[in-house]
PDB file of C-alpha atoms and ligand atoms in Angstrom:
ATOM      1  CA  UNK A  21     110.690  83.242 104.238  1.00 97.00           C
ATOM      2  CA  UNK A  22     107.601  85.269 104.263  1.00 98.00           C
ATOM      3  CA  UNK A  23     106.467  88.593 101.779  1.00 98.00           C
ATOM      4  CA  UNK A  24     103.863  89.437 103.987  1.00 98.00           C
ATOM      5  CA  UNK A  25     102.946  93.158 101.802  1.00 98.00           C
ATOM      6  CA  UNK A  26     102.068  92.246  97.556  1.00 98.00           C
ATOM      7  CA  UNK A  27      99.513  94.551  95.927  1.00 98.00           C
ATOM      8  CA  UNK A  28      97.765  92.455  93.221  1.00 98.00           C
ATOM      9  CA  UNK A  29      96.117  95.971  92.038  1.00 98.00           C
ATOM     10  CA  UNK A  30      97.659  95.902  88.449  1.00 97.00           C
ATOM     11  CA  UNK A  31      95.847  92.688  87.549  1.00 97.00           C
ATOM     12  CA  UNK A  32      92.408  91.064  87.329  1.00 97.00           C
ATOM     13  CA  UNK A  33      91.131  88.932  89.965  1.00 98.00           C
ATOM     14  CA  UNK A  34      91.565  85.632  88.038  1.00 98.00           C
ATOM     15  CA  UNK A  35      93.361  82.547  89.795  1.00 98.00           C
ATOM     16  CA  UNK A  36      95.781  83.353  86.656  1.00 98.00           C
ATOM     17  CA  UNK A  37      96.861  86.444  87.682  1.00 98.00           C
ATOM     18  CA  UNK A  38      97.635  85.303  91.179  1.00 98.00           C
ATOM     19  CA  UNK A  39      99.896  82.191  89.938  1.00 98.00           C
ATOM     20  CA  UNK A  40     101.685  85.078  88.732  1.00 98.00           C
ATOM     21  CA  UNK A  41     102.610  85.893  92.489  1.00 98.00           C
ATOM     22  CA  UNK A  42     102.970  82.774  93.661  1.00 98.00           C
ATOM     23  CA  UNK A  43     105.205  81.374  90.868  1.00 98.00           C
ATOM     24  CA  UNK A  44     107.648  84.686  91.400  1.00 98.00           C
ATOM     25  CA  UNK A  45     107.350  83.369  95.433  1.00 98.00           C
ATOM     26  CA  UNK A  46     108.382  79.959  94.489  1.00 98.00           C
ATOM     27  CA  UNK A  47     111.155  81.164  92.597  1.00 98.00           C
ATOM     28  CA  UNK A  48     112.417  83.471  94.882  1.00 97.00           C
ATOM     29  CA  UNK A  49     112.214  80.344  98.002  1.00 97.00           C
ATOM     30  CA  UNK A  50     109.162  82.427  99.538  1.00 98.00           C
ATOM     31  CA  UNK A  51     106.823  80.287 101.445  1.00 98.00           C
ATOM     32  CA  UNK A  52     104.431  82.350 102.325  1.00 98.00           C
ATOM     33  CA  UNK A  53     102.924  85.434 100.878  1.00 98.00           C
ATOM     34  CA  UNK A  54     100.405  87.927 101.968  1.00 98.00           C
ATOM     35  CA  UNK A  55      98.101  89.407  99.467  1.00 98.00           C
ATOM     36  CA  UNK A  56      96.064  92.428  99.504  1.00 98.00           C
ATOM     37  CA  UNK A  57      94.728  95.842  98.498  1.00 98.00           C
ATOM     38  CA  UNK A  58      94.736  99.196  99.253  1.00 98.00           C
ATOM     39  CA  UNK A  59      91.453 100.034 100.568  1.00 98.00           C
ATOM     40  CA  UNK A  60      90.603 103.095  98.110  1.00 98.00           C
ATOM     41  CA  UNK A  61      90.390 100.421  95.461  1.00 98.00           C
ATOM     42  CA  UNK A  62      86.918  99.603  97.293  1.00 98.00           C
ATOM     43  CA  UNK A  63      83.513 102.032  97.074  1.00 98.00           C
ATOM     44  CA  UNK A  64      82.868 101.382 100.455  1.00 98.00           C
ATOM     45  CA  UNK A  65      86.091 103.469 101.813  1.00 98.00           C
ATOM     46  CA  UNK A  66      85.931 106.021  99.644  1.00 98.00           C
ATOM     47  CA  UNK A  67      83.987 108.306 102.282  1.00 98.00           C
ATOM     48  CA  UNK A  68      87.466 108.117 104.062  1.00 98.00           C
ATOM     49  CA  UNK A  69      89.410 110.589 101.943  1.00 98.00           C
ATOM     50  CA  UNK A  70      87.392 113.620 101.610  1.00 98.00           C
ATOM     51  CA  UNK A  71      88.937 115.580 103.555  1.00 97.00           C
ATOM     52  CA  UNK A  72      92.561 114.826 101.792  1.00 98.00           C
ATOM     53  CA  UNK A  73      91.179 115.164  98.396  1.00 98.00           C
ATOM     54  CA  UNK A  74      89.722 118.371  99.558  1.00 97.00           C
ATOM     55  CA  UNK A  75      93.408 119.543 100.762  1.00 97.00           C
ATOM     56  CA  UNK A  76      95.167 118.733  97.660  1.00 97.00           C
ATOM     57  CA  UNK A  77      94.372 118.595  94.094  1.00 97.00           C
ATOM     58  CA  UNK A  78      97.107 116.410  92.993  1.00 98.00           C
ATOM     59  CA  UNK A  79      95.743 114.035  95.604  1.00 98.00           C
ATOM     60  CA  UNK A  80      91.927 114.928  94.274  1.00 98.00           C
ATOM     61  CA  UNK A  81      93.010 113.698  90.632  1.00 98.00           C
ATOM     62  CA  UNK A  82      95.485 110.882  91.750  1.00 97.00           C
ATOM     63  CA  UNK A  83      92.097 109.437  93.623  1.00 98.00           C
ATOM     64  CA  UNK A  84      90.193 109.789  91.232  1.00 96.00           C
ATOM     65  CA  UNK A  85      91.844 108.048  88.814  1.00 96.00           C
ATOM     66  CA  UNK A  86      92.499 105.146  91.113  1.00 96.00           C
ATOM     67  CA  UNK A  87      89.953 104.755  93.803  1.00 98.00           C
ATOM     68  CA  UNK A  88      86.112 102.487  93.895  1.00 97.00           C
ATOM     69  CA  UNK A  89      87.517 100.438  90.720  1.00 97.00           C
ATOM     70  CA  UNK A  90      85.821  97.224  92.487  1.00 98.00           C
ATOM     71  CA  UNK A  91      83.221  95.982  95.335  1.00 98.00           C
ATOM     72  CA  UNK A  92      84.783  94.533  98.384  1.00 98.00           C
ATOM     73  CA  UNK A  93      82.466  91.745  97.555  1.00 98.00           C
ATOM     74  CA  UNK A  94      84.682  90.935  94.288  1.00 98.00           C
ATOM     75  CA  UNK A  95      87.648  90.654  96.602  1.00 98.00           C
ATOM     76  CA  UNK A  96      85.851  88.388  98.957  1.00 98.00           C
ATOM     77  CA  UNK A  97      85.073  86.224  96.027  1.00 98.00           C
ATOM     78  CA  UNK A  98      88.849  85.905  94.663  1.00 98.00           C
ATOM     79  CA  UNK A  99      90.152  84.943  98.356  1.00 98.00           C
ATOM     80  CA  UNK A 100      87.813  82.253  98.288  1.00 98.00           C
ATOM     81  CA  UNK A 101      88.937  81.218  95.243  1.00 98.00           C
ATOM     82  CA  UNK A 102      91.911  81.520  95.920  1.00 98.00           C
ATOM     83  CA  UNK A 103      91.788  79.404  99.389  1.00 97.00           C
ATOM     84  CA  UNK A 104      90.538  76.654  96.954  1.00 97.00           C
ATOM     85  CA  UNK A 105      93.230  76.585  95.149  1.00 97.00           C
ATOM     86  CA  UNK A 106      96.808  75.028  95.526  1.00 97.00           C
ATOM     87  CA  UNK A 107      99.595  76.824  94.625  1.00 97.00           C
ATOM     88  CA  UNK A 108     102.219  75.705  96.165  1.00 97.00           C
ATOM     89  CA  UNK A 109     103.144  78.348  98.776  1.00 98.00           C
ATOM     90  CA  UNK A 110     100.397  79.390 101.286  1.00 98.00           C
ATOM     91  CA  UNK A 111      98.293  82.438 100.634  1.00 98.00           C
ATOM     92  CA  UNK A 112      97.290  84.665 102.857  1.00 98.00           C
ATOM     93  CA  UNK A 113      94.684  87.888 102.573  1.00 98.00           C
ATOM     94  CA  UNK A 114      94.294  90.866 103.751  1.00 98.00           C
ATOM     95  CA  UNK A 115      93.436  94.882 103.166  1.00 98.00           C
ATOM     96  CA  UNK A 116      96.316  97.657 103.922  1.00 98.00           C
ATOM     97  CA  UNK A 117      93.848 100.337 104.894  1.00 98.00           C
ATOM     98  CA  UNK A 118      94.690 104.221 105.588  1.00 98.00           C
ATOM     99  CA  UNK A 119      94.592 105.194 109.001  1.00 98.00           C
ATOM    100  CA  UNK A 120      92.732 108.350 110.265  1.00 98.00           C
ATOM    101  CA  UNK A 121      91.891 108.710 114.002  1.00 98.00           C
ATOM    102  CA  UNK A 122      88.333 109.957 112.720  1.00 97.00           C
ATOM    103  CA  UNK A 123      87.429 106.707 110.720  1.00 98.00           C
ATOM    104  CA  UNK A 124      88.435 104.341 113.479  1.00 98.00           C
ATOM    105  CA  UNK A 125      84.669 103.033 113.503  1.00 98.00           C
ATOM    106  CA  UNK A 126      84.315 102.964 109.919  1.00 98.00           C
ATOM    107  CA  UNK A 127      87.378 100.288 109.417  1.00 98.00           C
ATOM    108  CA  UNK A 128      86.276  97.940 111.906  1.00 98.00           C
ATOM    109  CA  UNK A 129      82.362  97.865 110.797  1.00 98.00           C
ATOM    110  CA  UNK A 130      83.472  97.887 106.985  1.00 98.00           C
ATOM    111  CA  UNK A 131      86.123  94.786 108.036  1.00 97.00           C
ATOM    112  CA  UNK A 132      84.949  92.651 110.947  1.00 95.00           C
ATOM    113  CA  UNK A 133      83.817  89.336 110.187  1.00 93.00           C
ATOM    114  CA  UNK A 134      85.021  89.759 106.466  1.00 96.00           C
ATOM    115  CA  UNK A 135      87.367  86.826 107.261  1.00 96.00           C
ATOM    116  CA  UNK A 136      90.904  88.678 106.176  1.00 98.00           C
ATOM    117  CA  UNK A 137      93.925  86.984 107.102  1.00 98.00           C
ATOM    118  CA  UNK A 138      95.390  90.155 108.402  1.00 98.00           C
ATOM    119  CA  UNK A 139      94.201  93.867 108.674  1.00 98.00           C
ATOM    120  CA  UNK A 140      97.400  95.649 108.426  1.00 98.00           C
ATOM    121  CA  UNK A 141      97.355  99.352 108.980  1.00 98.00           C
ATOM    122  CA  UNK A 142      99.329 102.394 107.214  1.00 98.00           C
ATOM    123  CA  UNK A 143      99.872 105.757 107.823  1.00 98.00           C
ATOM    124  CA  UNK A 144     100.143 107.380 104.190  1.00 98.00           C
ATOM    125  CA  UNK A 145      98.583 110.815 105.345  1.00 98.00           C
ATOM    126  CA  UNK A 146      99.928 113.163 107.654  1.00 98.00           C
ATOM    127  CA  UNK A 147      97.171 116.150 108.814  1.00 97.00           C
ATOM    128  CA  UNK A 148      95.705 115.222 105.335  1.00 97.00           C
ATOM    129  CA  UNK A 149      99.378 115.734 103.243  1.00 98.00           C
ATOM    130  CA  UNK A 150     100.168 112.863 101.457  1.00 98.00           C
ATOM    131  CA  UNK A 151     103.724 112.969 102.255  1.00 98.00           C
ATOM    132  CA  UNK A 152     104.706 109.994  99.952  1.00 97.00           C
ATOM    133  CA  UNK A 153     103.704 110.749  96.601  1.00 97.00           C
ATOM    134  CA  UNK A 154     106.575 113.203  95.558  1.00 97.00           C
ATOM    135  CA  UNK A 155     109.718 115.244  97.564  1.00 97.00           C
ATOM    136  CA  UNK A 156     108.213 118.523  95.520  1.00 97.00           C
ATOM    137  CA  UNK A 157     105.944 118.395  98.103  1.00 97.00           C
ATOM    138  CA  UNK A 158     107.346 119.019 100.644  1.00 98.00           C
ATOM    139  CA  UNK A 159     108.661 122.209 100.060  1.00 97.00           C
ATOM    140  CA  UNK A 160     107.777 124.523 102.647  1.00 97.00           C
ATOM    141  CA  UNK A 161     106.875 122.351 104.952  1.00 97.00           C
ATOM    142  CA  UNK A 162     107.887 122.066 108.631  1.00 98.00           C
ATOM    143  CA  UNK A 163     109.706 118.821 108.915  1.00 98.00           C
ATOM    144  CA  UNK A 164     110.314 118.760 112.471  1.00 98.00           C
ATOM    145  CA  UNK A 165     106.312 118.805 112.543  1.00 98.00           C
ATOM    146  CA  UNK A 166     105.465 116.715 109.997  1.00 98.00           C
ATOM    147  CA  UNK A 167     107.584 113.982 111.593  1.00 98.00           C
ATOM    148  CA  UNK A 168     106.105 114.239 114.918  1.00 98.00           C
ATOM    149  CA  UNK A 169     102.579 114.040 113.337  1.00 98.00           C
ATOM    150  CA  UNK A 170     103.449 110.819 111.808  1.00 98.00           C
ATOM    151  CA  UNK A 171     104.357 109.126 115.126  1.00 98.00           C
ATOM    152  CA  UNK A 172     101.410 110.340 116.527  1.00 98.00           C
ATOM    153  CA  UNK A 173      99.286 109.059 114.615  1.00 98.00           C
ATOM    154  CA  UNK A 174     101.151 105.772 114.137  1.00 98.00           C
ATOM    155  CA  UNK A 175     101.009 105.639 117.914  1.00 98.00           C
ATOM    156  CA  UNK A 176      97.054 106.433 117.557  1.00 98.00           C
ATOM    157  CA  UNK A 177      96.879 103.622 114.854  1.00 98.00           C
ATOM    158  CA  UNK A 178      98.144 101.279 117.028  1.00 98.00           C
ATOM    159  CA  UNK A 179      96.063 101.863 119.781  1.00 98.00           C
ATOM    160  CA  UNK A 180      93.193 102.095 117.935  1.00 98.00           C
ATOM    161  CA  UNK A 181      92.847  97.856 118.209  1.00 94.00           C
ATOM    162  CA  UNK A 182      91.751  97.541 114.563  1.00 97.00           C
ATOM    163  CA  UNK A 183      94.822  96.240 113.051  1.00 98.00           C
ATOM    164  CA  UNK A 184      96.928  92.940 113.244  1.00 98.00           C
ATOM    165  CA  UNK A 185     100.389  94.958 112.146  1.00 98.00           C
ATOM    166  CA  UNK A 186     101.667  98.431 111.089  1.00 98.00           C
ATOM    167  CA  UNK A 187     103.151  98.701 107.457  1.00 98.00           C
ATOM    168  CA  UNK A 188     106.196 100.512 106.631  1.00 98.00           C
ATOM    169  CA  UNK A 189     107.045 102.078 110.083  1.00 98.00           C
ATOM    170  CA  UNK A 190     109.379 104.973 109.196  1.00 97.00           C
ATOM    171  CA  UNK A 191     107.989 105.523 105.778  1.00 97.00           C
ATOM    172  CA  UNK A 192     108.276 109.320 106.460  1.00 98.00           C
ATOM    173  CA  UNK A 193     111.481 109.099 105.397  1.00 97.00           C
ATOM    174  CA  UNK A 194     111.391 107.683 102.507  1.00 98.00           C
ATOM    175  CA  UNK A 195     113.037 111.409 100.805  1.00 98.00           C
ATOM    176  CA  UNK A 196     115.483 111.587 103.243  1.00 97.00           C
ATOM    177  CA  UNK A 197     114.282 114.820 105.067  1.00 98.00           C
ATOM    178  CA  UNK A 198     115.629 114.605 108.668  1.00 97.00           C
ATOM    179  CA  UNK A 199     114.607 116.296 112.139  1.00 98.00           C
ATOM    180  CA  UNK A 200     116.510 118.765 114.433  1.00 98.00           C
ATOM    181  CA  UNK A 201     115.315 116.425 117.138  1.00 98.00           C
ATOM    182  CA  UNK A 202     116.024 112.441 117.759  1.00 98.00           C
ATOM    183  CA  UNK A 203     113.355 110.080 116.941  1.00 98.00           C
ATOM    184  CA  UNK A 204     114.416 107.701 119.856  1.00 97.00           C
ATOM    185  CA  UNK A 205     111.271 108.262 122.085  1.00 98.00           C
ATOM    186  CA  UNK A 206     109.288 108.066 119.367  1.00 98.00           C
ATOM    187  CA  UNK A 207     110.147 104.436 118.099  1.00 98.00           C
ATOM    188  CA  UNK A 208     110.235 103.641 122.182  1.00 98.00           C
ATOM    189  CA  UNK A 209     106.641 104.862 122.167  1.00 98.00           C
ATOM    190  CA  UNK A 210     105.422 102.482 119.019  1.00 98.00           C
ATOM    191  CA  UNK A 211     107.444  99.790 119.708  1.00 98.00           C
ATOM    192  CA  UNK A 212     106.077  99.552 123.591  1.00 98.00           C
ATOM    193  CA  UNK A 213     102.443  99.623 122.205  1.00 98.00           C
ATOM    194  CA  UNK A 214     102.633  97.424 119.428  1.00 98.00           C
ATOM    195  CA  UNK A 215     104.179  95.046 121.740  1.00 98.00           C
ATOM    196  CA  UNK A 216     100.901  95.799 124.451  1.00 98.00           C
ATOM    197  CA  UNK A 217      98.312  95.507 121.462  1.00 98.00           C
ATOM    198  CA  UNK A 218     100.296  91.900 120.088  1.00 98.00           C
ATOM    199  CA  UNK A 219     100.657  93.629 116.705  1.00 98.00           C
ATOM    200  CA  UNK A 220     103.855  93.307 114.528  1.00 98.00           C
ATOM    201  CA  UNK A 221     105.800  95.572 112.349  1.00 98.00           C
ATOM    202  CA  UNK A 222     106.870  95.348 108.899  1.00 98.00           C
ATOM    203  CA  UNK A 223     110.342  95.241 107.617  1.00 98.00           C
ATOM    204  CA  UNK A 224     109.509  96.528 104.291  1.00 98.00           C
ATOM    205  CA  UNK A 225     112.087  96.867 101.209  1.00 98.00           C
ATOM    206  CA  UNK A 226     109.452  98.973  99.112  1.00 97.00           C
ATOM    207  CA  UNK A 227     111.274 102.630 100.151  1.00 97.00           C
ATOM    208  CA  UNK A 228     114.337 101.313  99.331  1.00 97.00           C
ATOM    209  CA  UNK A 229     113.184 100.004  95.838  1.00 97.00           C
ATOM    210  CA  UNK A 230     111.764 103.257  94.881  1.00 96.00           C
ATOM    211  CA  UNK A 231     114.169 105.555  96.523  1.00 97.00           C
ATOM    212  CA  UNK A 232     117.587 104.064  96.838  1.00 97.00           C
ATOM    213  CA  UNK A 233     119.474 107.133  97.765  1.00 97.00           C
ATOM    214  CA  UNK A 234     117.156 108.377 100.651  1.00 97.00           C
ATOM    215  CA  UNK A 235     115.316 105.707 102.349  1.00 97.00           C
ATOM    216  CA  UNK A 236     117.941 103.066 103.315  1.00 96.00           C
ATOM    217  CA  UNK A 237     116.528  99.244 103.031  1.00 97.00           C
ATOM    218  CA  UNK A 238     114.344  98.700 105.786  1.00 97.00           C
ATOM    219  CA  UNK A 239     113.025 100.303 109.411  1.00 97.00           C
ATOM    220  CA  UNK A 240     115.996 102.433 110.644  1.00 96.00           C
ATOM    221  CA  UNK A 241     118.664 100.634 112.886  1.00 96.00           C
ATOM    222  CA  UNK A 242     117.799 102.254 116.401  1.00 97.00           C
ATOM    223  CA  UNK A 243     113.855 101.609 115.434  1.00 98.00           C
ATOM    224  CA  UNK A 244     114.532  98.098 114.521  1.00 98.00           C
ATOM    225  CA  UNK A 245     116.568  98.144 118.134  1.00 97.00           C
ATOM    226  CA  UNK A 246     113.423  99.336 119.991  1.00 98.00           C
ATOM    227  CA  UNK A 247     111.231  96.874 118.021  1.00 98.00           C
ATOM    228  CA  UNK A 248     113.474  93.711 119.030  1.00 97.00           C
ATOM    229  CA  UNK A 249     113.772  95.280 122.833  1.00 97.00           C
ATOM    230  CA  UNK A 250     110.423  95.349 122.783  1.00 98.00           C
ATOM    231  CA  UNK A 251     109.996  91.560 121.440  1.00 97.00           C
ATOM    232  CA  UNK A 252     107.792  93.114 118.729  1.00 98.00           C
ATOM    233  CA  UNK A 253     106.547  90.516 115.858  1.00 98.00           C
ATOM    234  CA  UNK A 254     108.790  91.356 112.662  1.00 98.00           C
ATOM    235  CA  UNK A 255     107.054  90.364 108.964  1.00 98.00           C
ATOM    236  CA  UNK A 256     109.759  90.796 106.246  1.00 98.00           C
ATOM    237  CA  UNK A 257     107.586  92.702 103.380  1.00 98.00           C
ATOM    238  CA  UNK A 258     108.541  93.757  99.789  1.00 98.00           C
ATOM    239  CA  UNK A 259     105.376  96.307  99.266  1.00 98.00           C
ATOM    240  CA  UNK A 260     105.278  94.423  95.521  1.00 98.00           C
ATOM    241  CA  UNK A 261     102.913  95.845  92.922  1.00 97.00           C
ATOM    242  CA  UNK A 262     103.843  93.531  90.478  1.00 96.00           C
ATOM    243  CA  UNK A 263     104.843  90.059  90.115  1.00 98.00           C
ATOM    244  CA  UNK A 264     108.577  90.869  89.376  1.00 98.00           C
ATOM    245  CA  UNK A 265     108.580  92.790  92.889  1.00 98.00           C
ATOM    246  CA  UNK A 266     108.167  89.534  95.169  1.00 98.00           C
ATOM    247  CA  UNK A 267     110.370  88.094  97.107  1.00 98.00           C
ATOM    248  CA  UNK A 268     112.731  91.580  96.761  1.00 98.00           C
ATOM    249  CA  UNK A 269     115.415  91.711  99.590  1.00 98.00           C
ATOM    250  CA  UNK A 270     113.561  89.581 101.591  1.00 98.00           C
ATOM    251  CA  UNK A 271     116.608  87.185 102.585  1.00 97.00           C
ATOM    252  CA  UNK A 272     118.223  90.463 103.815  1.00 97.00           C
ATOM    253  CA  UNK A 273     115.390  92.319 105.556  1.00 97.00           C
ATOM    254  CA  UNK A 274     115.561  88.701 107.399  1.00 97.00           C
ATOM    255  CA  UNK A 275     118.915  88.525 108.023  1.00 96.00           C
ATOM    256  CA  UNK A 276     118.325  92.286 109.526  1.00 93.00           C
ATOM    257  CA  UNK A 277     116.426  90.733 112.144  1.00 92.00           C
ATOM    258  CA  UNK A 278     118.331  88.036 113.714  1.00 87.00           C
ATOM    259  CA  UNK A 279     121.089  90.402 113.812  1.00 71.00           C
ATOM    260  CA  UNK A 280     119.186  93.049 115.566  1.00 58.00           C
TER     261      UNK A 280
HETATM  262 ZN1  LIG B 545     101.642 101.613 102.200  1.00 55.61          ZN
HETATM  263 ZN1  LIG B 546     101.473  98.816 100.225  1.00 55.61          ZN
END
């Protein structure tokens, strides 16, 4: 089994803090995991978020607070380290980076020939709202809109070449707010280019984890449908921030799959 989505954020980047992972992995009969960051933990994205820091001031402190900690430099450094190192499951690196159409460029200078693993791409902004920090926010907001937005631009994301996969697919609905219209065209959409651009999906349990009673575990059924149609790569994903986290549902996001 593979956890192809663990956040090592909450640790330094000493060889003992990544046993930590692996020995969870081991534990939990993962073979292979996928590390990375988010790539606000690096100065050299920052530029990126100006304009959503600018649109929200709980997203202007939340930034602050966590963003340029390290040099992507010190992150280069670990994976080599790392890829020195055996741990007894294979490691593999990588960067989940935000996507916005207007920083296409920007990604792919910042990331080429940085030797990543995997480049996996998320949509965590929507028109600069941050739709995934807390349901209060939403209030007021058009739904119906906010929905469409996101499959735009994780249609755009896709296109855009940069990235080897797309992280959380349907993490819109991760509060359970639903549309007056179906989504089926949408996931037909995504799944048909990700299968053009040989990118794959994740089947992530992190929604789930953090809220049971309106994300269900996993992409929704008639997304996953489209994905499978569409012969799309699936990588089974916990979205782990700690140790603890790896490995979670992973046997069933898998199972998920072959059933289809
Ligand atoms: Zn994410
Ligand atoms: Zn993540």
């Amino acid at each position: 089994m593979i956890d192809g989505h663990i956040h090592i954020e909450r640790g330094e980047y000493t060889l003992e803090w990544i046993k930590k992972f692996t020995d969870r992995a081991i534990e939990k009969n993962i073979e292979e995991i996928w590390l990375l960051e988010h790539c606000y933990r690096f100065t050299e994205f920052m530029p990126m978020y100006d304009s959503v820091c600018k649109y929200s001031e709980y997203i202007d402190k939340w930034f602050h607070k966590k963003a340029g900690v390290k040099e992507l430099n010190d992150y280069l450094e670990l994976m080599e380290k790392v890829r020195e190192t055996d741990f007894g499951v294979k490691v593999m690196f990588g960067l989940e980076v935000c996507y916005f159409k207007e920083y296409e460029e920007f990604v792919y200078d910042l990331t080429k020939y940085k030797d990543f693993d995997f480049l996996l791409g998320s949509v965590h902004f929507v028109d600069d709202f941050a739709f995934d920090h807390k349901a209060e926010h939403w209030v007021g907001k058009d739904v119906d809109l906010i929905y469409a937005r996101f499959f735009e631009a994780s249609i755009e994301l896709v296109k855009s070449n940069i990235f080897d996969g797309i992280a959380h697919p349907d993490s819109i609905k991760l509060f359970g707010h639903k549309t007056l219209y179906p989504l089926y065209e949408y996931y037909e959409e995504l799944a048909k280019q990700l299968s053009n651009n040989n990118m794959y999906a994740e089947q992530n349990s992190g929604a789930h984890r953090r809220c049971p009673a309106t994300a269900e575990l996993g992409m929704d059924k008639d997304m996953l449908d489209a994905m499978l149609r569409h012969s799309v790569k699936i990588v089974t994903a916990s979205d782990a921030h700690e140790p603890c986290d790896v490995g979670d549902n992973i046997a069933q996001l898998k199972k998920s799959i072959s059933i289809g």
